[in-house]
mmCIF file of C-alpha atoms in Angstrom:
data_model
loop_
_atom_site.group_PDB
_atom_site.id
_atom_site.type_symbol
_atom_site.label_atom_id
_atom_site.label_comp_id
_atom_site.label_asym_id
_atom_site.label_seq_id
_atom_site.Cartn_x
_atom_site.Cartn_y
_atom_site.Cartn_z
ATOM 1 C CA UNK A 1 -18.647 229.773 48.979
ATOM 2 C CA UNK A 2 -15.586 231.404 48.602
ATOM 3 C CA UNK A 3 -12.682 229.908 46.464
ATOM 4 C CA UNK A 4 -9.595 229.305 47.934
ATOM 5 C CA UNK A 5 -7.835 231.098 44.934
ATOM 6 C CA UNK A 6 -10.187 233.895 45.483
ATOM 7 C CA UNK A 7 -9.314 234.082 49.555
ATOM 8 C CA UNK A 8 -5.732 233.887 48.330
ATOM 9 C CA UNK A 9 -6.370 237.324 46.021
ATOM 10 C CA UNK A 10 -7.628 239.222 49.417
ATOM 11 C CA UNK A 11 -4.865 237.814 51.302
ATOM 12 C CA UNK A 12 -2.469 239.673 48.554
ATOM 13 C CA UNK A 13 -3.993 243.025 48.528
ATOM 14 C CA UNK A 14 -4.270 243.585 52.160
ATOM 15 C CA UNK A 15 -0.481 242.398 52.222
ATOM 16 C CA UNK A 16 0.531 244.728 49.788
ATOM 17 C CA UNK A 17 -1.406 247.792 51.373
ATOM 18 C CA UNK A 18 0.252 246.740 54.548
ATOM 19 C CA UNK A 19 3.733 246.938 52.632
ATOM 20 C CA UNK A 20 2.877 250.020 51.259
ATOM 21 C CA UNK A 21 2.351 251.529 54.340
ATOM 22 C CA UNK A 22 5.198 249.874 55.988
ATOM 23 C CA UNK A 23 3.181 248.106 58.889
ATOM 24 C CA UNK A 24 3.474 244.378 59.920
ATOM 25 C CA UNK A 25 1.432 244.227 62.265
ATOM 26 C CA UNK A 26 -0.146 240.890 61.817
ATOM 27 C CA UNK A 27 -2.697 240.967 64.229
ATOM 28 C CA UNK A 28 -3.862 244.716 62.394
ATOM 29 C CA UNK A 29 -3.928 242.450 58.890
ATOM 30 C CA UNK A 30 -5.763 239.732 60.458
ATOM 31 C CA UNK A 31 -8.548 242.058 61.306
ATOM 32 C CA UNK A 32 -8.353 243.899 58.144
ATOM 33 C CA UNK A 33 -8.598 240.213 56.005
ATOM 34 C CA UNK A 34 -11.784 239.339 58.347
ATOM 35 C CA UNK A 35 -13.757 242.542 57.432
ATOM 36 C CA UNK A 36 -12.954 242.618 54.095
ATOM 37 C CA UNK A 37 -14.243 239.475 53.595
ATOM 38 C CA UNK A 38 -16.960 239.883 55.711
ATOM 39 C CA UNK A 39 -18.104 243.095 53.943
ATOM 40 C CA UNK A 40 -18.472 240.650 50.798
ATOM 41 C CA UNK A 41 -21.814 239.282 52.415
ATOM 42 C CA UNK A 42 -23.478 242.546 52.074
ATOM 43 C CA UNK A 43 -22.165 243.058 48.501
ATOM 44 C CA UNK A 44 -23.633 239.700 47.616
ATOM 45 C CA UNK A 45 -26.893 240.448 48.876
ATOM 46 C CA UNK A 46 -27.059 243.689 47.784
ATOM 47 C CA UNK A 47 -26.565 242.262 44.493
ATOM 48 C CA UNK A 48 -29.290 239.387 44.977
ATOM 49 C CA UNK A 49 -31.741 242.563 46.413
ATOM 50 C CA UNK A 50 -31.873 243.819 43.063
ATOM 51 C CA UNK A 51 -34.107 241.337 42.383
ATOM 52 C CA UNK A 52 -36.657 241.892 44.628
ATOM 53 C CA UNK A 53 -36.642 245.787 44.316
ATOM 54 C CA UNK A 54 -37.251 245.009 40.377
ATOM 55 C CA UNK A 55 -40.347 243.294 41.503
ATOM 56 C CA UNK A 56 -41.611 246.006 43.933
ATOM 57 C CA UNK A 57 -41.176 249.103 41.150
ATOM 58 C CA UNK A 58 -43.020 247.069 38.579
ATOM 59 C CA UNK A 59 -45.539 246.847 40.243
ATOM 60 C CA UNK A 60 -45.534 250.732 41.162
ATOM 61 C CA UNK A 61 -45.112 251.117 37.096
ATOM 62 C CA UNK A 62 -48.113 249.228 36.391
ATOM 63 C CA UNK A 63 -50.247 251.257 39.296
ATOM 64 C CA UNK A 64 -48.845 254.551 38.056
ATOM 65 C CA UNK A 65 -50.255 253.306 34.705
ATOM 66 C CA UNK A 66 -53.714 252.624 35.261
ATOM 67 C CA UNK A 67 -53.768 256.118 37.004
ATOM 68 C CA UNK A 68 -53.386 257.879 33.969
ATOM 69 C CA UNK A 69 -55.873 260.048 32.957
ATOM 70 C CA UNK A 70 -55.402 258.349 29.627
ATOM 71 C CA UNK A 71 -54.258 255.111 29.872
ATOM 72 C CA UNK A 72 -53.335 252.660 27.024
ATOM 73 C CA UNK A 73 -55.381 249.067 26.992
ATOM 74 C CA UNK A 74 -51.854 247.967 27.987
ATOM 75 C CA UNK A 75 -51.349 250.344 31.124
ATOM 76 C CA UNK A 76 -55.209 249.394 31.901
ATOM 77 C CA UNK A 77 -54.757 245.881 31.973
ATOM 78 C CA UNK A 78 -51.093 245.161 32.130
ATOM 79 C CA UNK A 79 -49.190 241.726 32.301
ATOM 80 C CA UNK A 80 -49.238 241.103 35.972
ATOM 81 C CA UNK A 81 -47.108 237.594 35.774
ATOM 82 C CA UNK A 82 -43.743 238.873 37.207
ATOM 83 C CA UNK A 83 -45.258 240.053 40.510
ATOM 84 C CA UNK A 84 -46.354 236.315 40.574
ATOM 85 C CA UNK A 85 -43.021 234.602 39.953
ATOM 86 C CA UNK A 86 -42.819 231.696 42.597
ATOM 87 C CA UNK A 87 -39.016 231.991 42.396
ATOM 88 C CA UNK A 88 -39.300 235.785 42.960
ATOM 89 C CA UNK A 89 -41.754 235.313 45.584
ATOM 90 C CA UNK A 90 -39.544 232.575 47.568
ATOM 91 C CA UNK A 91 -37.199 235.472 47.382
ATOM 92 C CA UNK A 92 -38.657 238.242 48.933
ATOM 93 C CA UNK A 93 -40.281 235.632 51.277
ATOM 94 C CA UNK A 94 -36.842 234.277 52.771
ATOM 95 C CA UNK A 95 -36.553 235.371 56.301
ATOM 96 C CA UNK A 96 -33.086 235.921 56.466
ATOM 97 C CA UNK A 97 -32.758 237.259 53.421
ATOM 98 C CA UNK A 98 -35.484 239.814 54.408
ATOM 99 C CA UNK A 99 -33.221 240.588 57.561
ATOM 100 C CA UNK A 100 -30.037 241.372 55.586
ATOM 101 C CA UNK A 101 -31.779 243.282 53.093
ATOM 102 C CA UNK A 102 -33.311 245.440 55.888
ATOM 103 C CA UNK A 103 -29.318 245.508 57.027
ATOM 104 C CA UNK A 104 -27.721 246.063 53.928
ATOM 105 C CA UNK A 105 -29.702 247.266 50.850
ATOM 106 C CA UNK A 106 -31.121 250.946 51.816
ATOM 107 C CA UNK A 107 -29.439 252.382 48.817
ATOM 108 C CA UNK A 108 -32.477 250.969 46.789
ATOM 109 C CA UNK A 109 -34.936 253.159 48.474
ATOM 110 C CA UNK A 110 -32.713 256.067 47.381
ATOM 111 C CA UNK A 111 -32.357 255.241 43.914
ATOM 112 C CA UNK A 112 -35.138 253.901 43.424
ATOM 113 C CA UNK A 113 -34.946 255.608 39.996
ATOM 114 C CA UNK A 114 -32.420 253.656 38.666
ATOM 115 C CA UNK A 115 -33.787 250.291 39.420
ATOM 116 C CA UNK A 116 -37.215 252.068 37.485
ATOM 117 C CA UNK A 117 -34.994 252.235 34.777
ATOM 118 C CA UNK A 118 -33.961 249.340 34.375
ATOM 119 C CA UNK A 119 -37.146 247.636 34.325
ATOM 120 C CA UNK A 120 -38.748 249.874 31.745
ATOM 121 C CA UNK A 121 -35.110 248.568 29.695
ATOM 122 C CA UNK A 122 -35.941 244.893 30.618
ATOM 123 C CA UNK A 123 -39.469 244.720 29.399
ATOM 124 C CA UNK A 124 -37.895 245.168 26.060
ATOM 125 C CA UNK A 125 -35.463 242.169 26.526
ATOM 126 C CA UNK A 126 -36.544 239.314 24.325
ATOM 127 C CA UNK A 127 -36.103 236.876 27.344
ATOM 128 C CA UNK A 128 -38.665 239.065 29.276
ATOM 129 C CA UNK A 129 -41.251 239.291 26.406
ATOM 130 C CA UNK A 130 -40.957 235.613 25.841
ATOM 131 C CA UNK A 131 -41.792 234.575 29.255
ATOM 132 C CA UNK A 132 -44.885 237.069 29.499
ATOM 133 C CA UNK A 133 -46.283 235.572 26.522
ATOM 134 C CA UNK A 134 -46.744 231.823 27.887
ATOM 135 C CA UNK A 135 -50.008 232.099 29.992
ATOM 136 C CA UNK A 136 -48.202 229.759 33.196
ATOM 137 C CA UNK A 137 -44.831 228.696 33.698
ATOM 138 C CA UNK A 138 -43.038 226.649 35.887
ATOM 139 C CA UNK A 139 -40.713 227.291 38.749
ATOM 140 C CA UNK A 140 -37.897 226.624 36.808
ATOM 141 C CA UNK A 141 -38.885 228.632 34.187
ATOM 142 C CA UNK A 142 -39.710 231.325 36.722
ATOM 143 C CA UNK A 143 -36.250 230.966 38.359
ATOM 144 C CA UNK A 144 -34.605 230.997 34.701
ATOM 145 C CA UNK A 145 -36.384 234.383 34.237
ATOM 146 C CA UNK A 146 -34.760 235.316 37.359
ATOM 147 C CA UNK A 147 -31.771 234.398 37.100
ATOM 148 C CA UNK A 148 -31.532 236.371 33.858
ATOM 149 C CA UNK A 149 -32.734 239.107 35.039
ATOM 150 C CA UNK A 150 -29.981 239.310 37.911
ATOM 151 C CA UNK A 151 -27.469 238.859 34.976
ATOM 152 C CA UNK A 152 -28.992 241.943 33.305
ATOM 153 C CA UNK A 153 -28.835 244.129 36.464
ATOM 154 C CA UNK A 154 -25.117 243.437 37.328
ATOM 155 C CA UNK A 155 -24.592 244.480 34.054
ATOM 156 C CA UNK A 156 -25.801 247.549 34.374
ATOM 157 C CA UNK A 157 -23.695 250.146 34.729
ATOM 158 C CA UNK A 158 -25.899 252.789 36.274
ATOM 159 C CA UNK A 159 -26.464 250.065 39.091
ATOM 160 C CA UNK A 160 -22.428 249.102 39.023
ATOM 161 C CA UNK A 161 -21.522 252.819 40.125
ATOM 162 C CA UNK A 162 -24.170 252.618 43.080
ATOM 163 C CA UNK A 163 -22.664 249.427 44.937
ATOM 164 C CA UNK A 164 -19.613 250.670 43.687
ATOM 165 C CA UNK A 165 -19.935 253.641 45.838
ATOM 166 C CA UNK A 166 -20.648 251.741 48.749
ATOM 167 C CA UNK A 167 -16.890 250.479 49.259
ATOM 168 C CA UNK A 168 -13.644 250.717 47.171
ATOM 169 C CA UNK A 169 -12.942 247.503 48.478
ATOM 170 C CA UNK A 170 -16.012 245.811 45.797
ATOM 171 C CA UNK A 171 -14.111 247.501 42.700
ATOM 172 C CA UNK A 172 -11.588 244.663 41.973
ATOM 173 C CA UNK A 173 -14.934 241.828 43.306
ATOM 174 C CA UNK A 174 -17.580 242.935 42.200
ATOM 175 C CA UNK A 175 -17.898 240.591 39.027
ATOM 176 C CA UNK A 176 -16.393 237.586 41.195
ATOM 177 C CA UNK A 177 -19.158 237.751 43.670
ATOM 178 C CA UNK A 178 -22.050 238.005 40.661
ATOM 179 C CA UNK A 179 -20.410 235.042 38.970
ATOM 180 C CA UNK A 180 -21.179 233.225 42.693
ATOM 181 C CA UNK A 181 -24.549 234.741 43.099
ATOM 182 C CA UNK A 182 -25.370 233.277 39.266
ATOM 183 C CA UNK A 183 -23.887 229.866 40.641
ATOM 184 C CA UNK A 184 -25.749 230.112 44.340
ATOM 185 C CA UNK A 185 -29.471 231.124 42.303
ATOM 186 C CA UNK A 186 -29.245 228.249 40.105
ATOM 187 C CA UNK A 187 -28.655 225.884 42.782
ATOM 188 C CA UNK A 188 -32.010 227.353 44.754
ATOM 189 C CA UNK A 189 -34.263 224.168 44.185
ATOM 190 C CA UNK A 190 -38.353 224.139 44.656
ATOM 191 C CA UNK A 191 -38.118 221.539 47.186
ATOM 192 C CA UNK A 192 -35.805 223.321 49.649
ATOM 193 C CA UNK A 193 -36.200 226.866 48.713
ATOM 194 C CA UNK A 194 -38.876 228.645 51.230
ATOM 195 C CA UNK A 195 -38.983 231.378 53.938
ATOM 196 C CA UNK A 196 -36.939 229.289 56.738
ATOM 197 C CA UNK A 197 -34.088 228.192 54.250
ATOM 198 C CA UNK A 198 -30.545 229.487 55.852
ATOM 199 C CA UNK A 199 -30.041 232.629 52.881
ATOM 200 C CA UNK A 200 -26.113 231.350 51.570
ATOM 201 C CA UNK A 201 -23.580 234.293 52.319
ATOM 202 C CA UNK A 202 -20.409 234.397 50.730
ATOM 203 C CA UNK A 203 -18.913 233.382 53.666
ATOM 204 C CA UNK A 204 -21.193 232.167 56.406
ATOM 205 C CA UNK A 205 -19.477 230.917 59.570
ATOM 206 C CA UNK A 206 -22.072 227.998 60.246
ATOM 207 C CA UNK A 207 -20.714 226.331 57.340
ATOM 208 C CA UNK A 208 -17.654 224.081 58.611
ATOM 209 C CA UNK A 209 -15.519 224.272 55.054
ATOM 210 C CA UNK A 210 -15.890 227.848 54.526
ATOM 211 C CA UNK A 211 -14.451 228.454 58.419
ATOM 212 C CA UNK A 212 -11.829 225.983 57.467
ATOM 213 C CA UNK A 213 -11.268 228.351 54.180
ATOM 214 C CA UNK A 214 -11.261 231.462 56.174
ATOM 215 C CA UNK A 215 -8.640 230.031 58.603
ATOM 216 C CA UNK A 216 -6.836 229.431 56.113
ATOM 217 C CA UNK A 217 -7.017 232.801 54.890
ATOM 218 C CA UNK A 218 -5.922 234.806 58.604
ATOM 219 C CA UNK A 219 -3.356 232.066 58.904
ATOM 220 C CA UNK A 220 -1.393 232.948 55.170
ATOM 221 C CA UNK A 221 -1.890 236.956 56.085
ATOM 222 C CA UNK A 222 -0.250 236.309 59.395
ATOM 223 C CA UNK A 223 2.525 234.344 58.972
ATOM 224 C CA UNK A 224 3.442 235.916 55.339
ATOM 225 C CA UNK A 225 3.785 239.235 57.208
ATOM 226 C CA UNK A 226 5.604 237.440 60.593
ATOM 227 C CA UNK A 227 8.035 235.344 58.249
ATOM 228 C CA UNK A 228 8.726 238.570 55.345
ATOM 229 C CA UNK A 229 12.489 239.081 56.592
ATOM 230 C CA UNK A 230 13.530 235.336 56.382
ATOM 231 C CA UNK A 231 11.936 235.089 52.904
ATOM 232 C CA UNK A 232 13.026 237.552 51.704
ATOM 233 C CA UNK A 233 16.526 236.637 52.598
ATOM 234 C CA UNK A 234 16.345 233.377 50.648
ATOM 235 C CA UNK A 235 14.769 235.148 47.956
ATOM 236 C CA UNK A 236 17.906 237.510 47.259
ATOM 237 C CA UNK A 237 20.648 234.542 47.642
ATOM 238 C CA UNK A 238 18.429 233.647 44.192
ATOM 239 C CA UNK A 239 19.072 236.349 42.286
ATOM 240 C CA UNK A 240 21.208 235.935 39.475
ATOM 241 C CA UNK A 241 21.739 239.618 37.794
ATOM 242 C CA UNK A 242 19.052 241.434 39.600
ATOM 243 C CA UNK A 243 19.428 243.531 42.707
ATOM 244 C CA UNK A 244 16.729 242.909 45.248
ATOM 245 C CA UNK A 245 14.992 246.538 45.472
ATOM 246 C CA UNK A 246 14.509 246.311 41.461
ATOM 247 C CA UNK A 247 12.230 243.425 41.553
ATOM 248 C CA UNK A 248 8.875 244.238 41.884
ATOM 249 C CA UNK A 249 7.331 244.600 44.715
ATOM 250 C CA UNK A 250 4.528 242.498 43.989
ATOM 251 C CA UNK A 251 6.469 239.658 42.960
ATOM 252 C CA UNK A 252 8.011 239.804 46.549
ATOM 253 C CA UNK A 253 4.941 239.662 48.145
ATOM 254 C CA UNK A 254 3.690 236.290 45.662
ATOM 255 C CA UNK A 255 7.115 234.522 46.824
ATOM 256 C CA UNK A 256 6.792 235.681 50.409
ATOM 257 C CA UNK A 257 2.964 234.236 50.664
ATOM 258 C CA UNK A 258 4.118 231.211 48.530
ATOM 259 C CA UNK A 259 7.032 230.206 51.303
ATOM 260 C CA UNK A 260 4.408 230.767 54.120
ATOM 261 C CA UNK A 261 2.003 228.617 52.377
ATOM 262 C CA UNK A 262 4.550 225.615 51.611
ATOM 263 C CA UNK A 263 5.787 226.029 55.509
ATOM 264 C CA UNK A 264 2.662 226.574 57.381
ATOM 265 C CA UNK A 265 0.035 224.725 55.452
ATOM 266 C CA UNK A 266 1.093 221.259 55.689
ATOM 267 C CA UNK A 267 -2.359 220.093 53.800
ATOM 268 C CA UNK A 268 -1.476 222.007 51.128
ATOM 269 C CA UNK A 269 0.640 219.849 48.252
ATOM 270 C CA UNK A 270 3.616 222.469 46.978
ATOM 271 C CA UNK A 271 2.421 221.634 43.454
ATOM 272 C CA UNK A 272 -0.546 222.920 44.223
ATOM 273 C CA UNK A 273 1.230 226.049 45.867
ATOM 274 C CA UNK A 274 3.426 226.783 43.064
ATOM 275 C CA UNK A 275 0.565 226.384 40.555
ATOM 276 C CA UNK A 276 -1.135 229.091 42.586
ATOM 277 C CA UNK A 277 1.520 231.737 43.131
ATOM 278 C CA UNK A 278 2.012 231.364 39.056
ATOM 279 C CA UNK A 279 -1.379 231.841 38.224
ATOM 280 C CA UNK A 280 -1.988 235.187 40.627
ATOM 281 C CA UNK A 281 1.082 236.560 38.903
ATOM 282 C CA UNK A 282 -0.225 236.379 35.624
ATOM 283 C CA UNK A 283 -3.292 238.225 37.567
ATOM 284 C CA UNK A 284 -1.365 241.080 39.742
ATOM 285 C CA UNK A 285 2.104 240.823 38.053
ATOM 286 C CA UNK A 286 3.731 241.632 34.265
ATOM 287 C CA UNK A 287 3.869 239.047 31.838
ATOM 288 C CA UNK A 288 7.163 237.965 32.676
ATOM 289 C CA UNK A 289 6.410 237.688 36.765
ATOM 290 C CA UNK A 290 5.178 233.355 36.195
ATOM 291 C CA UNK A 291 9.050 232.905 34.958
ATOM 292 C CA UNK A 292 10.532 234.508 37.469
ATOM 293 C CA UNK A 293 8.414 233.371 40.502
ATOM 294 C CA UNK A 294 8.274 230.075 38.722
ATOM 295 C CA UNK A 295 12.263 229.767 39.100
ATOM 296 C CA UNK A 296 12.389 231.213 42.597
ATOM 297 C CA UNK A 297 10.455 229.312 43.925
ATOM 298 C CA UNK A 298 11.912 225.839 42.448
ATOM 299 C CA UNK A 299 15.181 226.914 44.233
ATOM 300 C CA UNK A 300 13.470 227.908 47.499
ATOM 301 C CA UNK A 301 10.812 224.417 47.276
ATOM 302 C CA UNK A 302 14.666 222.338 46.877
ATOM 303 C CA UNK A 303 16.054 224.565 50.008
ATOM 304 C CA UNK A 304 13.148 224.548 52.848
ATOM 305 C CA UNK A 305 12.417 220.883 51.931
ATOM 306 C CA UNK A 306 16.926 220.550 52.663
ATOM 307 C CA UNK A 307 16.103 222.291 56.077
ATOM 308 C CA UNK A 308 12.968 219.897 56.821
ATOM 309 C CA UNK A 309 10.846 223.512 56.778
ATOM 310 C CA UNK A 310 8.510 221.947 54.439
ATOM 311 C CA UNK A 311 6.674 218.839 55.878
ATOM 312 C CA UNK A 312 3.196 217.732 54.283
ATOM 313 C CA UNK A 313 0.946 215.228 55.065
ATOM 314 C CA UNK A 314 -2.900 214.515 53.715
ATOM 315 C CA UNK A 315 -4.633 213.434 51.215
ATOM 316 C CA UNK A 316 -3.706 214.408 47.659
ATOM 317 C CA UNK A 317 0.771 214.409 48.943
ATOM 318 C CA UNK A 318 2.670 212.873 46.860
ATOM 319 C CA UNK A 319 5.878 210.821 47.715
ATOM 320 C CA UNK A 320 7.374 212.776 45.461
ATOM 321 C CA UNK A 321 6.049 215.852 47.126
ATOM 322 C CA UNK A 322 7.443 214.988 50.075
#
């Protein structure tokens, strides 16, 4: 499920914390890539779990109601239809889902609270008072419900700070991953979507493109950290006016993953690689980072395709790339 843009963006930071901390140790930032992307399946799911906690408090709110010793004609006979949401109920019915929740999600249990909160919020949302007043709906409209609801929750600040707490790693991904939760819940269809369906992780291993993805991943981590001196030794024979320790640091570390990518991924067209490198700068780097990396780079593609270093093949190459 993971982009390869996205896997890219992990691939940076752990480089640059290794930098930071002067270690190259490739096999170390291997194993540091694999758990911090595996650590994204819990956030995911915690995320999702919201969902299904929502559920379980309401109906707590509407028992807690009727045991007033004055309740309201409202509290006495309250609108029971999201406890009934097919969609919701699929949910909380998944059996793997169930088992990662059981993993991952305690947190709910202990605040609890918040999630209360946010459901006494939501029953004032137009979207929610709409679908309570048509008598029946259907599962899409159920999983439309849903799914807005999930975007209301990741919204919420109060829950935010809880996953937030979790890991320092989910600060910079925690929107990312709700934007591929949105995408994964709309997908959920009411023909396939039942207890036994295999729950989609953010990166599930059973799925041949996203190990494909993740090899890619270890691979760039590895060899940008095993090939850093030689890069960086073309890189300064580019320099025109600049000395090498006054260019930023993560600009090195774009061009260094950039030349391991054009020499080690020979799938990979170096348009494509370029385009890449470009685009995270305008992400990690200053404004003027996409110049400079953009003009590196040209001088480095012309070079390592000189020294036959840069040899693709595959679909989607160019002669011209070649």
């Amino acid at each position: 499920m993971l982009s390869r843009h996205f896997l890219r963006c992990k691939v940076l930071q752990v480089a640059y914390a290794y930098r930071l901390d002067l270690n190259d140790n490739a096999s170390d930032a291997v194993r540091t890539l694999e758990y911090n992307i595996g650590k994204l399946n819990e956030l995911g799911v915690l995320q999702v779990s919201m969902l299904t906690k929502m559920v379980e408090v309401a109906a707590k709110v509407m028992e807690e109601g009727k045991q007033k010793f004055r309740p309201t004609e409202e509290e006495l006979n309250p609108n029971t239809k999201l406890l009934g949401n097919e969609f919701l109920r699929r949910l909380a019915d998944n059996f793997e889902f169930k088992k990662h929740v059981a993993d991952w999600c305690g947190c709910w249990d202990t605040h609890e609270n918040l999630i209360r909160e946010a459901f006494l919020d939501f029953k004032k949302q137009k979207v929610y008072l709409d679908y309570l007043a048509k008598e029946s709906s259907s599962y899409e409209e159920d999983k439309e419900l849903a799914i807005m609801m999930f975007r209301y929750l990741v919204n919420r600040d109060s829950l935010v700070a809880v996953m937030g707490e979790r890991s320092l790693l989910w600060e910079d991904d925690f929107h990312q991953i709700a934007q591929y939760n949105y995408m994964m819940l709309k997908t959920l269809n009411e023909a396939d979507f039942d207890e036994a369906m295999l729950w989609p992780l953010m990166y599930d291993q059973r799925v041949e493109k996203e190990q494909e993805d993740i090899d890619f991943a270890k691979s760039l981590i590895r060899h940008t950290l095993e090939g850093r001196v030689e890069s960086e030794e073309l890189i300064k024979r580019y320099l025109k006016g600049w000395e090498f320790e006054r260019v930023s640091l993560m600009d090195i570390l774009l061009i260094d993953m950039a030349v391991a990518e054009l020499t080690k991924c020979p799938s990979i067209p170096e348009r494509v690689t370029v385009d890449e490198y470009i685009e995270l700068s305008k992400e990690y780097s200053s404004e003027r980072s996409k110049l400079f990396i953009n003009g590196i780079l040209d001088k480095l593609v012309s070079e390592l395709r000189s020294q036959g270093k840069i040899n693709k093949w595959g679909r989607g190459i160019s002669e011209e790339e070649n």
